[in-house]
Short mmCIF file of C-alpha atoms and ligand atoms in Angstrom, two decimals:
data_model
loop_
_atom_site.label_atom_id
_atom_site.label_comp_id
_atom_site.label_asym_id
_atom_site.label_seq_id
_atom_site.Cartn_x
_atom_site.Cartn_y
_atom_site.Cartn_z
CA MET A 1 96.06 -230.85 -47.63
CA ALA A 2 94.61 -232.61 -50.69
CA ALA A 3 95.93 -231.30 -54.03
CA ASP A 4 92.44 -230.50 -55.32
CA VAL A 5 91.55 -228.18 -52.45
CA LYS A 6 89.71 -225.22 -53.95
CA HIS A 7 90.58 -221.65 -53.07
CA TYR A 8 87.89 -218.99 -52.73
CA ALA A 9 88.15 -215.20 -52.80
CA MET A 10 86.00 -212.47 -51.27
CA PHE A 11 83.19 -210.72 -53.16
CA ILE A 12 83.45 -206.94 -53.44
CA ASP A 13 81.62 -204.72 -55.93
CA GLY A 14 80.45 -207.71 -57.95
CA LYS A 15 83.97 -209.14 -58.36
CA HIS A 16 86.04 -211.81 -56.69
CA VAL A 17 88.83 -210.15 -54.70
CA ASP A 18 91.69 -212.22 -53.34
CA ALA A 19 94.07 -211.48 -50.47
CA ALA A 20 97.72 -212.26 -49.80
CA GLU A 21 96.88 -214.38 -46.74
CA VAL A 22 94.58 -217.38 -46.53
CA ASP A 23 92.57 -219.24 -43.93
CA GLU A 24 92.03 -222.98 -44.12
CA ILE A 25 88.55 -224.43 -43.89
CA ARG A 26 88.61 -227.77 -42.12
CA ASP A 27 85.89 -230.39 -41.98
CA PRO A 28 85.15 -230.71 -38.23
CA ALA A 29 84.40 -234.42 -38.69
CA THR A 30 87.74 -235.30 -40.30
CA GLU A 31 90.04 -232.31 -39.65
CA GLU A 32 90.82 -232.38 -43.40
CA VAL A 33 91.36 -229.07 -45.16
CA VAL A 34 88.45 -228.91 -47.61
CA ALA A 35 89.02 -225.41 -48.99
CA THR A 36 90.98 -222.23 -48.46
CA ILE A 37 89.57 -218.71 -48.26
CA ALA A 38 91.20 -215.32 -48.67
CA ARG A 39 91.88 -213.72 -45.31
CA GLY A 40 90.62 -210.18 -45.69
CA SER A 41 91.92 -207.14 -43.87
CA VAL A 42 90.63 -203.79 -42.65
CA GLU A 43 91.45 -202.37 -46.12
CA HIS A 44 89.13 -204.95 -47.70
CA ALA A 45 86.42 -204.01 -45.24
CA ASP A 46 86.86 -200.36 -46.23
CA ALA A 47 86.75 -201.23 -49.95
CA ALA A 48 83.54 -203.23 -49.45
CA VAL A 49 81.90 -200.38 -47.52
CA ALA A 50 82.93 -197.91 -50.25
CA ALA A 51 81.43 -200.17 -52.94
CA ALA A 52 78.25 -200.58 -50.91
CA ARG A 53 77.97 -196.82 -50.38
CA ALA A 54 78.52 -196.06 -54.08
CA ALA A 55 75.88 -198.62 -55.07
CA PHE A 56 73.46 -197.14 -52.54
CA GLU A 57 74.00 -193.58 -53.75
CA SER A 58 73.64 -194.62 -57.40
CA GLY A 59 70.02 -195.58 -56.66
CA SER A 60 70.33 -198.69 -58.87
CA TRP A 61 68.84 -200.76 -56.05
CA SER A 62 67.86 -198.28 -53.35
CA LYS A 63 65.52 -196.36 -55.66
CA MET A 64 64.22 -199.35 -57.62
CA ALA A 65 60.45 -199.84 -57.30
CA PRO A 66 59.76 -202.30 -54.45
CA ALA A 67 57.90 -204.67 -56.80
CA ASP A 68 60.98 -204.83 -59.07
CA ARG A 69 63.27 -205.40 -56.09
CA SER A 70 60.92 -208.16 -55.01
CA ALA A 71 61.14 -209.84 -58.43
CA VAL A 72 64.96 -209.98 -58.26
CA LEU A 73 64.88 -211.35 -54.71
CA VAL A 74 62.32 -214.02 -55.64
CA LYS A 75 64.71 -215.17 -58.40
CA ILE A 76 67.53 -215.43 -55.83
CA ALA A 77 65.35 -217.52 -53.50
CA ASP A 78 64.43 -219.83 -56.39
CA ARG A 79 68.08 -220.31 -57.35
CA MET A 80 69.00 -221.17 -53.76
CA GLY A 81 66.26 -223.81 -53.80
CA GLN A 82 67.67 -225.24 -57.04
CA GLU A 83 71.18 -225.39 -55.55
CA LEU A 84 70.11 -226.93 -52.24
CA ASP A 85 72.28 -230.06 -52.57
CA GLU A 86 75.41 -228.07 -53.43
CA LEU A 87 74.80 -225.70 -50.52
CA VAL A 88 74.28 -228.65 -48.15
CA GLU A 89 77.59 -230.11 -49.32
CA LEU A 90 79.40 -226.83 -48.59
CA GLU A 91 77.74 -226.54 -45.18
CA ILE A 92 78.39 -230.01 -43.79
CA HIS A 93 82.09 -229.98 -44.61
CA ALA A 94 82.61 -226.59 -42.98
CA ASN A 95 80.46 -226.55 -39.85
CA GLY A 96 79.98 -230.27 -39.24
CA ALA A 97 76.18 -230.37 -39.47
CA THR A 98 74.88 -233.81 -40.40
CA VAL A 99 73.48 -234.10 -43.91
CA ARG A 100 69.97 -234.74 -42.50
CA GLN A 101 70.08 -231.65 -40.28
CA ALA A 102 71.65 -229.45 -42.96
CA THR A 103 69.01 -230.49 -45.49
CA GLY A 104 66.14 -229.99 -43.04
CA PHE A 105 67.30 -226.94 -41.10
CA HIS A 106 70.61 -225.18 -41.84
CA ILE A 107 70.15 -224.99 -45.61
CA GLY A 108 66.58 -226.24 -45.99
CA TYR A 109 65.13 -223.21 -44.20
CA ALA A 110 67.24 -220.72 -46.18
CA PRO A 111 65.34 -220.32 -49.50
CA THR A 112 61.93 -220.05 -47.81
CA HIS A 113 63.18 -217.52 -45.27
CA PHE A 114 64.70 -215.48 -48.10
CA LEU A 115 61.49 -215.79 -50.11
CA TYR A 116 59.52 -214.38 -47.18
CA PHE A 117 61.52 -211.14 -47.34
CA ALA A 118 61.46 -211.16 -51.16
CA GLU A 119 57.66 -211.16 -51.06
CA LEU A 120 57.52 -208.69 -48.17
CA ALA A 121 59.37 -206.18 -50.35
CA ALA A 122 56.29 -206.04 -52.59
CA THR A 123 53.65 -205.86 -49.85
CA TYR A 124 55.28 -203.74 -47.12
CA GLN A 125 53.65 -200.36 -46.60
CA TRP A 126 56.56 -198.17 -47.77
CA GLU A 127 54.51 -195.02 -47.81
CA GLN A 128 51.33 -193.94 -46.13
CA GLN A 129 49.40 -190.74 -46.74
CA VAL A 130 47.84 -189.46 -43.55
CA GLY A 131 44.54 -187.54 -44.06
CA THR A 132 44.24 -183.78 -43.57
CA GLN A 133 45.26 -182.65 -40.09
CA ALA A 134 43.63 -179.51 -38.65
CA TYR A 135 46.01 -178.85 -35.78
CA PRO A 136 48.26 -176.92 -35.29
CA THR A 137 47.69 -175.79 -38.90
CA MET A 138 46.04 -177.45 -41.86
CA SER A 139 48.35 -180.01 -43.37
CA THR A 140 48.54 -183.31 -45.10
CA ASN A 141 51.30 -185.75 -44.13
CA ILE A 142 53.24 -188.66 -45.53
CA ILE A 143 54.94 -191.37 -43.48
CA ARG A 144 57.67 -192.94 -45.54
CA HIS A 145 60.03 -195.85 -44.82
CA GLU A 146 63.39 -195.38 -46.48
CA PRO A 147 66.46 -197.64 -46.56
CA LEU A 148 69.18 -196.90 -44.02
CA GLY A 149 72.13 -197.01 -46.41
CA VAL A 150 74.96 -199.49 -45.78
CA CYS A 151 74.30 -202.39 -43.41
CA ALA A 152 76.96 -204.73 -42.04
CA ALA A 153 75.96 -208.33 -41.27
CA ILE A 154 78.35 -210.16 -38.92
CA VAL A 155 77.50 -213.84 -38.87
CA PRO A 156 78.70 -216.86 -36.82
CA TRP A 157 79.58 -220.36 -37.95
CA ASN A 158 76.60 -222.38 -36.69
CA PHE A 159 73.97 -221.41 -39.31
CA PRO A 160 75.95 -219.12 -41.62
CA LEU A 161 73.59 -219.05 -44.61
CA LEU A 162 70.39 -218.88 -42.58
CA LEU A 163 71.54 -216.29 -40.04
CA GLY A 164 73.06 -214.31 -42.92
CA ILE A 165 69.72 -214.37 -44.74
CA TRP A 166 67.91 -213.11 -41.63
CA LYS A 167 69.97 -209.93 -42.10
CA VAL A 168 70.57 -209.77 -45.86
CA GLY A 169 66.90 -210.59 -46.68
CA PRO A 170 65.25 -207.62 -44.91
CA ALA A 171 68.19 -205.31 -45.67
CA LEU A 172 67.93 -205.92 -49.43
CA ALA A 173 64.13 -205.92 -49.39
CA ALA A 174 64.31 -202.41 -47.93
CA GLY A 175 66.77 -201.19 -50.60
CA ASN A 176 69.95 -201.14 -48.50
CA SER A 177 73.44 -202.20 -49.56
CA VAL A 178 75.10 -204.89 -47.45
CA VAL A 179 78.56 -206.04 -46.40
CA ILE A 180 78.60 -209.57 -44.96
CA LYS A 181 81.39 -210.68 -42.59
CA PRO A 182 81.02 -214.43 -42.09
CA ASP A 183 83.01 -216.46 -39.59
CA GLU A 184 86.44 -217.47 -40.96
CA LYS A 185 85.46 -221.16 -40.71
CA THR A 186 82.21 -220.96 -42.69
CA PRO A 187 82.17 -218.32 -45.46
CA LEU A 188 81.32 -220.49 -48.48
CA THR A 189 77.51 -220.70 -48.50
CA LEU A 190 77.22 -216.92 -48.07
CA LEU A 191 79.83 -216.41 -50.77
CA ARG A 192 77.68 -218.51 -53.09
CA LEU A 193 74.66 -216.39 -52.12
CA CYS A 194 76.53 -213.27 -53.30
CA GLU A 195 77.35 -214.93 -56.63
CA ILE A 196 73.79 -216.15 -57.10
CA ALA A 197 72.49 -212.66 -56.32
CA LYS A 198 74.67 -211.15 -59.06
CA GLU A 199 73.61 -213.86 -61.53
CA CYS A 200 69.97 -213.02 -60.75
CA GLY A 201 70.39 -209.32 -61.48
CA LEU A 202 71.37 -207.67 -58.19
CA PRO A 203 73.49 -204.64 -59.16
CA ASP A 204 77.21 -204.76 -58.33
CA GLY A 205 78.19 -203.36 -54.96
CA VAL A 206 74.79 -203.97 -53.35
CA LEU A 207 75.87 -207.25 -51.73
CA ASN A 208 79.51 -207.72 -50.70
CA LEU A 209 81.35 -210.27 -48.59
CA VAL A 210 84.61 -209.73 -46.74
CA THR A 211 86.42 -212.37 -44.74
CA GLY A 212 89.02 -212.16 -42.02
CA PRO A 213 89.29 -212.11 -38.24
CA GLY A 214 86.41 -210.75 -36.17
CA PRO A 215 88.50 -208.51 -33.92
CA THR A 216 89.96 -206.63 -36.93
CA VAL A 217 87.66 -206.92 -39.97
CA GLY A 218 84.41 -207.38 -37.99
CA ALA A 219 85.35 -204.61 -35.57
CA ARG A 220 86.14 -202.26 -38.48
CA LEU A 221 82.64 -202.76 -39.88
CA ALA A 222 81.08 -202.14 -36.46
CA GLU A 223 82.93 -198.85 -36.03
CA HIS A 224 83.05 -197.70 -39.69
CA PRO A 225 81.63 -194.17 -39.98
CA ASP A 226 80.00 -195.00 -43.32
CA VAL A 227 78.12 -198.06 -42.04
CA ASP A 228 74.60 -197.13 -40.95
CA LYS A 229 73.65 -200.35 -39.20
CA VAL A 230 75.34 -203.43 -37.85
CA ALA A 231 73.40 -206.66 -37.39
CA PHE A 232 75.22 -209.33 -35.41
CA THR A 233 74.66 -212.90 -34.28
CA GLY A 234 77.19 -214.51 -31.95
CA SER A 235 78.42 -214.50 -28.40
CA THR A 236 77.23 -212.01 -25.79
CA PRO A 237 80.75 -210.63 -25.05
CA VAL A 238 81.32 -209.83 -28.75
CA GLY A 239 77.80 -208.37 -28.93
CA ARG A 240 78.71 -205.96 -26.13
CA GLU A 241 81.90 -205.00 -27.98
CA ILE A 242 79.98 -204.37 -31.21
CA MET A 243 77.52 -202.13 -29.36
CA ARG A 244 80.44 -200.19 -27.90
CA LEU A 245 82.13 -199.77 -31.31
CA ALA A 246 78.86 -198.77 -32.98
CA SER A 247 78.16 -196.15 -30.33
CA ALA A 248 80.87 -193.81 -31.68
CA THR A 249 78.68 -193.03 -34.70
CA VAL A 250 75.37 -193.93 -33.02
CA LYS A 251 74.69 -196.49 -35.71
CA LYS A 252 71.72 -198.76 -35.46
CA VAL A 253 72.47 -202.13 -33.90
CA SER A 254 70.59 -205.41 -33.75
CA LEU A 255 72.05 -208.24 -31.73
CA GLU A 256 71.12 -211.89 -31.49
CA LEU A 257 73.28 -213.35 -28.73
CA GLY A 258 73.60 -216.29 -26.40
CA GLY A 259 70.96 -218.36 -24.66
CA LYS A 260 70.42 -220.82 -21.85
CA GLY A 261 66.93 -222.03 -22.73
CA ALA A 262 64.85 -223.60 -19.95
CA GLN A 263 62.51 -226.46 -20.76
CA VAL A 264 59.80 -226.72 -18.09
CA LEU A 265 58.41 -230.26 -17.96
CA LEU A 266 55.05 -230.21 -16.15
CA ASP A 267 53.73 -233.23 -14.23
CA ASP A 268 50.98 -233.77 -16.83
CA ALA A 269 53.41 -233.90 -19.79
CA ASP A 270 53.10 -236.76 -22.29
CA LEU A 271 56.52 -238.28 -21.59
CA ASP A 272 56.83 -239.85 -25.05
CA VAL A 273 56.62 -236.33 -26.51
CA ALA A 274 58.55 -234.56 -23.74
CA ILE A 275 61.54 -236.93 -23.59
CA ASP A 276 62.14 -237.00 -27.36
CA GLY A 277 61.31 -233.29 -27.53
CA ALA A 278 63.74 -232.38 -24.74
CA LEU A 279 66.55 -234.23 -26.53
CA PHE A 280 65.61 -232.64 -29.86
CA GLY A 281 65.51 -229.24 -28.13
CA CYS A 282 68.99 -229.67 -26.72
CA MET A 283 71.04 -232.01 -28.90
CA LEU A 284 70.17 -230.88 -32.45
CA TYR A 285 73.40 -229.82 -34.21
CA SER A 286 75.35 -231.02 -31.15
CA GLY A 287 73.72 -228.31 -29.01
CA GLN A 288 75.40 -225.52 -30.96
CA ILE A 289 72.25 -223.46 -31.40
CA CYS A 290 71.68 -220.25 -29.45
CA GLU A 291 68.03 -221.14 -28.77
CA SER A 292 68.74 -224.74 -27.61
CA GLY A 293 66.87 -225.89 -24.52
CA THR A 294 69.87 -226.74 -22.36
CA ARG A 295 68.25 -226.74 -18.91
CA LEU A 296 65.47 -229.27 -18.34
CA LEU A 297 63.41 -228.50 -15.23
CA VAL A 298 61.65 -231.58 -13.86
CA PRO A 299 59.24 -232.03 -10.91
CA GLU A 300 61.10 -233.57 -7.97
CA ASP A 301 58.95 -236.70 -7.77
CA MET A 302 59.35 -237.47 -11.50
CA TYR A 303 63.10 -236.78 -11.61
CA ASP A 304 64.45 -240.35 -11.56
CA LEU A 305 61.87 -241.59 -14.07
CA VAL A 306 62.60 -238.73 -16.48
CA VAL A 307 66.39 -239.18 -16.18
CA ASP A 308 66.08 -242.95 -16.86
CA ARG A 309 64.00 -242.31 -19.94
CA LEU A 310 66.31 -239.55 -21.21
CA VAL A 311 69.35 -241.78 -20.84
CA ASP A 312 67.56 -244.61 -22.59
CA ARG A 313 66.59 -242.47 -25.61
CA ALA A 314 69.85 -240.49 -25.80
CA SER A 315 71.87 -243.74 -25.75
CA ALA A 316 70.27 -244.58 -29.08
CA LEU A 317 71.62 -241.45 -30.79
CA LYS A 318 73.99 -242.37 -33.58
CA ILE A 319 77.11 -240.21 -33.59
CA GLY A 320 79.53 -240.16 -36.53
CA ASP A 321 79.84 -239.64 -40.29
CA THR A 322 78.08 -236.38 -41.15
CA THR A 323 77.54 -237.41 -44.77
CA ASP A 324 75.46 -240.47 -43.74
CA PHE A 325 71.70 -239.83 -43.69
CA ASP A 326 71.42 -242.22 -40.70
CA THR A 327 73.70 -240.13 -38.46
CA ASP A 328 71.94 -238.24 -35.65
CA VAL A 329 74.82 -236.32 -34.07
CA GLY A 330 77.93 -234.85 -35.70
CA PRO A 331 81.06 -233.24 -34.27
CA VAL A 332 81.38 -229.82 -32.67
CA ILE A 333 82.86 -226.99 -34.72
CA SER A 334 86.48 -226.98 -33.55
CA ALA A 335 89.06 -228.42 -31.16
CA ARG A 336 88.70 -225.23 -29.13
CA GLN A 337 84.95 -225.70 -28.82
CA ARG A 338 85.38 -229.39 -27.86
CA ASP A 339 87.90 -228.48 -25.15
CA ARG A 340 85.64 -225.70 -23.90
CA VAL A 341 82.66 -228.10 -23.59
CA LEU A 342 84.78 -230.73 -21.81
CA SER A 343 86.12 -228.15 -19.37
CA PHE A 344 82.55 -227.10 -18.49
CA LEU A 345 81.86 -230.78 -17.72
CA ASP A 346 84.91 -230.92 -15.42
CA SER A 347 83.62 -227.88 -13.59
CA ALA A 348 80.14 -229.47 -13.29
CA ARG A 349 81.66 -232.61 -11.74
CA SER A 350 83.62 -230.58 -9.23
CA ASP A 351 80.46 -228.59 -8.41
CA GLY A 352 78.74 -231.89 -7.44
CA ALA A 353 76.77 -232.62 -10.62
CA LYS A 354 76.76 -236.16 -12.07
CA VAL A 355 77.45 -237.06 -15.67
CA VAL A 356 75.08 -240.00 -16.22
CA LEU A 357 75.60 -240.34 -19.97
CA GLY A 358 78.51 -239.42 -22.23
CA GLY A 359 80.83 -236.77 -20.89
CA GLY A 360 83.83 -237.30 -23.13
CA ALA A 361 84.91 -237.96 -26.68
CA PRO A 362 83.51 -241.15 -28.25
CA GLN A 363 86.02 -243.98 -28.66
CA GLY A 364 87.00 -245.91 -31.77
CA ALA A 365 88.82 -245.55 -35.06
CA ALA A 366 86.02 -243.38 -36.53
CA PHE A 367 86.73 -240.72 -33.92
CA GLU A 368 90.52 -240.51 -34.07
CA LYS A 369 90.16 -237.42 -36.24
CA GLY A 370 87.56 -234.72 -35.79
CA TYR A 371 86.18 -232.76 -32.87
CA TRP A 372 83.80 -235.03 -30.99
CA VAL A 373 81.75 -234.80 -27.81
CA GLU A 374 79.33 -237.60 -26.90
CA PRO A 375 75.66 -236.75 -26.26
CA THR A 376 75.85 -235.97 -22.55
CA ILE A 377 73.30 -235.83 -19.74
CA VAL A 378 74.19 -234.15 -16.47
CA THR A 379 72.02 -234.62 -13.38
CA GLU A 380 71.95 -233.16 -9.86
CA VAL A 381 72.50 -229.78 -11.48
CA THR A 382 71.44 -226.73 -9.51
CA ASN A 383 70.82 -223.41 -11.15
CA ASP A 384 73.75 -221.70 -9.43
CA MET A 385 76.33 -224.04 -11.04
CA GLU A 386 78.46 -222.73 -13.91
CA ILE A 387 77.07 -225.45 -16.20
CA ALA A 388 73.56 -224.04 -15.65
CA ARG A 389 74.56 -220.42 -16.10
CA GLU A 390 77.02 -220.31 -19.03
CA GLU A 391 76.26 -221.05 -22.67
CA ILE A 392 78.01 -224.41 -23.25
CA PHE A 393 77.35 -224.83 -27.01
CA GLY A 394 77.76 -228.60 -26.98
CA PRO A 395 75.51 -231.70 -26.79
CA VAL A 396 74.99 -231.34 -23.04
CA LEU A 397 71.58 -231.48 -21.36
CA CYS A 398 71.43 -230.37 -17.71
CA VAL A 399 68.56 -231.80 -15.66
CA LEU A 400 67.39 -229.74 -12.69
CA ARG A 401 64.69 -230.39 -10.05
CA TYR A 402 61.85 -228.09 -9.09
CA THR A 403 59.38 -228.19 -6.21
CA ASP A 404 56.33 -226.42 -7.66
CA GLU A 405 55.37 -224.31 -10.69
CA ALA A 406 56.48 -221.06 -9.05
CA ASP A 407 59.89 -222.62 -8.37
CA ALA A 408 60.11 -223.83 -12.00
CA VAL A 409 59.34 -220.33 -13.34
CA ARG A 410 61.79 -218.72 -10.90
CA GLN A 411 64.63 -221.04 -11.96
CA ALA A 412 63.77 -220.74 -15.66
CA ASN A 413 63.97 -216.94 -15.41
CA ASP A 414 67.06 -216.93 -13.20
CA SER A 415 69.52 -216.39 -16.07
CA GLN A 416 71.23 -213.47 -17.77
CA TYR A 417 69.78 -214.87 -21.01
CA GLY A 418 66.22 -214.83 -22.35
CA LEU A 419 66.24 -216.12 -25.90
CA SER A 420 64.11 -219.26 -25.74
CA ALA A 421 62.10 -221.31 -23.29
CA GLY A 422 59.52 -224.08 -23.47
CA VAL A 423 56.82 -225.99 -21.66
CA TRP A 424 55.95 -229.67 -21.97
CA SER A 425 52.35 -230.30 -20.87
CA THR A 426 49.08 -231.86 -22.06
CA ASP A 427 47.11 -228.96 -20.54
CA TYR A 428 47.40 -226.08 -23.02
CA GLU A 429 45.78 -223.53 -20.72
CA ARG A 430 48.24 -224.33 -17.94
CA ALA A 431 51.17 -224.32 -20.36
CA VAL A 432 50.19 -220.88 -21.73
CA GLU A 433 49.94 -219.55 -18.16
CA ILE A 434 53.52 -220.69 -17.56
CA ALA A 435 54.61 -219.31 -20.97
CA ASP A 436 53.22 -215.90 -19.95
CA GLN A 437 55.58 -215.85 -16.97
CA LEU A 438 58.74 -216.89 -18.86
CA ARG A 439 61.08 -214.02 -19.76
CA ALA A 440 62.14 -215.21 -23.21
CA GLY A 441 61.66 -214.01 -26.79
CA THR A 442 60.26 -217.35 -27.94
CA VAL A 443 58.38 -219.92 -25.84
CA TRP A 444 57.60 -223.24 -27.47
CA ILE A 445 54.83 -225.40 -26.04
CA ASN A 446 55.36 -229.10 -26.80
CA ASN A 447 57.99 -228.47 -29.46
CA TRP A 448 61.34 -226.77 -30.04
CA HIS A 449 63.35 -225.06 -32.83
CA GLN A 450 60.14 -223.97 -34.61
CA ILE A 451 61.30 -220.85 -36.40
CA ASP A 452 59.00 -219.30 -38.97
CA PRO A 453 60.16 -216.38 -41.13
CA ALA A 454 56.79 -214.66 -40.56
CA LEU A 455 57.18 -214.73 -36.75
CA PRO A 456 59.60 -212.59 -34.72
CA PHE A 457 62.75 -214.09 -33.19
CA GLY A 458 65.09 -212.47 -30.67
CA GLY A 459 66.03 -212.19 -27.05
CA TYR A 460 65.05 -210.65 -23.74
CA LYS A 461 67.78 -209.51 -21.35
CA GLN A 462 71.36 -210.17 -22.51
CA SER A 463 70.22 -212.43 -25.34
CA GLY A 464 69.96 -209.51 -27.67
CA LEU A 465 68.49 -206.36 -29.02
CA GLY A 466 65.74 -206.08 -31.61
CA ARG A 467 63.95 -208.85 -33.47
CA GLU A 468 64.78 -210.70 -36.65
CA LEU A 469 62.06 -212.27 -38.85
CA GLY A 470 58.41 -211.31 -39.00
CA PRO A 471 57.01 -208.25 -40.80
CA HIS A 472 58.61 -205.84 -38.31
CA ALA A 473 62.10 -207.14 -39.19
CA LEU A 474 61.94 -204.72 -42.11
CA ASP A 475 61.45 -201.79 -39.72
CA GLU A 476 64.92 -202.56 -38.35
CA TYR A 477 66.38 -201.82 -41.79
CA THR A 478 64.48 -198.61 -42.54
CA GLU A 479 64.38 -195.02 -41.36
CA THR A 480 60.94 -193.54 -40.86
CA LYS A 481 60.47 -190.13 -42.41
CA HIS A 482 57.55 -187.79 -41.84
CA VAL A 483 56.87 -185.31 -44.66
CA HIS A 484 54.58 -182.45 -43.62
CA ILE A 485 52.80 -180.56 -46.43
CA ASP A 486 51.27 -177.31 -45.22
CA LEU A 487 47.78 -176.45 -46.53
CA THR A 488 47.10 -173.14 -44.79
CA GLN A 489 48.67 -171.14 -47.63
CA LYS A 490 47.80 -167.57 -46.59
CA VAL A 491 50.37 -166.02 -44.28
CA GLU A 492 47.79 -164.58 -41.89
CA ARG A 493 46.44 -168.06 -41.23
CA HIS A 494 49.91 -169.44 -40.54
CA ILE A 495 51.30 -170.38 -37.14
CA PHE A 496 54.10 -167.81 -37.67
CA GLY A 497 52.04 -165.41 -35.51
CA ALA A 498 53.25 -167.36 -32.50
CA LEU A 499 56.53 -165.49 -33.06
CA LEU A 500 55.74 -162.53 -35.32
CA SER A 501 52.90 -160.47 -33.86
CA GLU A 502 52.92 -157.97 -36.77
CA PRO A 503 51.43 -159.18 -40.10
CA PRO A 504 53.87 -158.74 -43.07
CA HIS A 505 51.86 -155.99 -44.84
P1 NAD B 601 81.93 -214.96 -31.72
O1 NAD B 601 80.85 -214.12 -31.12
O2 NAD B 601 83.33 -214.70 -31.33
O3 NAD B 601 81.89 -214.80 -33.34
C1 NAD B 601 80.73 -214.51 -34.11
C2 NAD B 601 81.11 -213.60 -35.29
O4 NAD B 601 81.63 -212.37 -34.80
C3 NAD B 601 82.21 -214.16 -36.21
O5 NAD B 601 81.95 -213.78 -37.53
C4 NAD B 601 83.46 -213.47 -35.71
O6 NAD B 601 84.46 -213.37 -36.70
C5 NAD B 601 82.92 -212.10 -35.34
N1 NAD B 601 83.69 -211.38 -34.33
C6 NAD B 601 84.46 -211.88 -33.33
N2 NAD B 601 85.01 -210.89 -32.59
C7 NAD B 601 84.57 -209.72 -33.13
C8 NAD B 601 84.78 -208.34 -32.81
N3 NAD B 601 85.56 -207.96 -31.79
N4 NAD B 601 84.17 -207.42 -33.57
C9 NAD B 601 83.38 -207.77 -34.59
N5 NAD B 601 83.14 -209.06 -34.95
C10 NAD B 601 83.73 -210.02 -34.22
O7 NAD B 601 81.56 -216.45 -31.48
P2 NAD B 601 82.55 -217.73 -31.50
O8 NAD B 601 83.92 -217.42 -31.02
O9 NAD B 601 82.42 -218.31 -32.85
O10 NAD B 601 81.86 -218.67 -30.44
C11 NAD B 601 82.09 -218.45 -29.05
C12 NAD B 601 80.82 -218.71 -28.26
O11 NAD B 601 79.81 -217.81 -28.72
C13 NAD B 601 80.22 -220.09 -28.47
O12 NAD B 601 80.81 -221.03 -27.65
C14 NAD B 601 78.79 -219.83 -28.16
O13 NAD B 601 78.60 -219.87 -26.77
C15 NAD B 601 78.56 -218.42 -28.64
N6 NAD B 601 77.94 -218.37 -30.00
C16 NAD B 601 76.65 -218.02 -30.09
C17 NAD B 601 76.04 -218.00 -31.32
C18 NAD B 601 74.60 -217.63 -31.48
O14 NAD B 601 73.99 -218.02 -32.47
N7 NAD B 601 74.03 -216.86 -30.57
C19 NAD B 601 76.74 -218.35 -32.47
C20 NAD B 601 78.09 -218.69 -32.34
C21 NAD B 601 78.66 -218.69 -31.11
#
């Protein structure tokens, strides 16, 4: 470990809080320890929830006028924009994103996505007066959206800041308090968000961050009786566990889980667009994106041509130094993830699939350290193979054949997941017809990874529960209250006669 490795603490009630134990943060490209972070415990989780609850009850944020909340959140978004380079630096050395991808996606998206929720705080219809109702008795009514209370945000390592913001943004916009639990490997950008938020005027206790292992600290937040909602992004098995833990107190849950996105290449596709697009859809951030398009479905009679062109283009991908703007592909997150990806490739080979490009760790001095998997293309894949069914989370594109459109749709939908899908075609009408039949929360036509804060994102089937982003994301962080104001006044006109046949006098 280098002598100048910086240590970071948690953030609870507006203060840095350290712990006796630490976790090391290693750069996945070099295996070097780049920082250490306090390893929080269940007690820290409890302290963070208590601080969040006290802040919520104080009304300092929860009762602030939405326009004033919006102004604070806009300041936070602006500060994130100003600190983009520093945030990129933190990101690439913790999760192995390349500097180009981190600047464009991982960190680049973050301030604008936060700004969307900052502005929504001012324009959302918090309260609506419903006109006079005549039945069953005269009344006027108010529909009011109120914050839930304390929300827990459990976030994975692939896009920590962005996926954190998808939860923290709407939660804060709605007036909630939040406890973030990042992955042990990637807490630093979210920690900086907490500090920035305080510097921009967010009251203490409204935004807290605790670290530590998922099965203890994360699980405590999911089951905590004083947490009103848990929002989670990560693997489907952990999502199931979180739902189970949350059920004890019937807390609200939103889940954004795994995917096995199908890319349907139609016979009229522009192959220049579709080949580059299919690789972009699958290989960006070494395939470690839940909505990656990992299964490419190709018409039988175009199969060999498409595979040749994929191999040709993917061979040109430059793998290596994540700090170099010319690098296309970086490492995977950990040795465990690398071994997991390689073992899926072994299983594909024994199932009869062929690895026609990559398939191992790249060779050479540059790759002696770090967790590397070459961009890999697997052919002769059928949809019943493990490699086509499980989320691999590595730079691995599976190419499958289909006979006709109905077969393509059937195979695309034959998955426990339903997060993303896509169609490559020059005929928009035909592509939309296919999109209508795909059971996925997002369908991209002639593109991939297009995520807009104003448009909903989430999964069908076992890819999740609820939607993040878009105006309705705020609904997921509010309770809806109906206030009924009776206008009948006189007792004899009241509905009480349904029970009491005798008038009171
Ligand atoms: P994970 O689901 O184990 O971890 C995600 C987050 O949940 C982390 O913050 C972790 O600390 C926390 N966590 C873990 N166990 C928990 C528990 N019992 N209760 C509460 N919180 C808990 O994901 P992983 O181990 O980092 O990756 C494993 C696989 O999950 C990957 O290979 C990939 O297939 C998938 N994954 C999906 C996404 C996604 O964006 N959908 C992100 C990361 C990983």
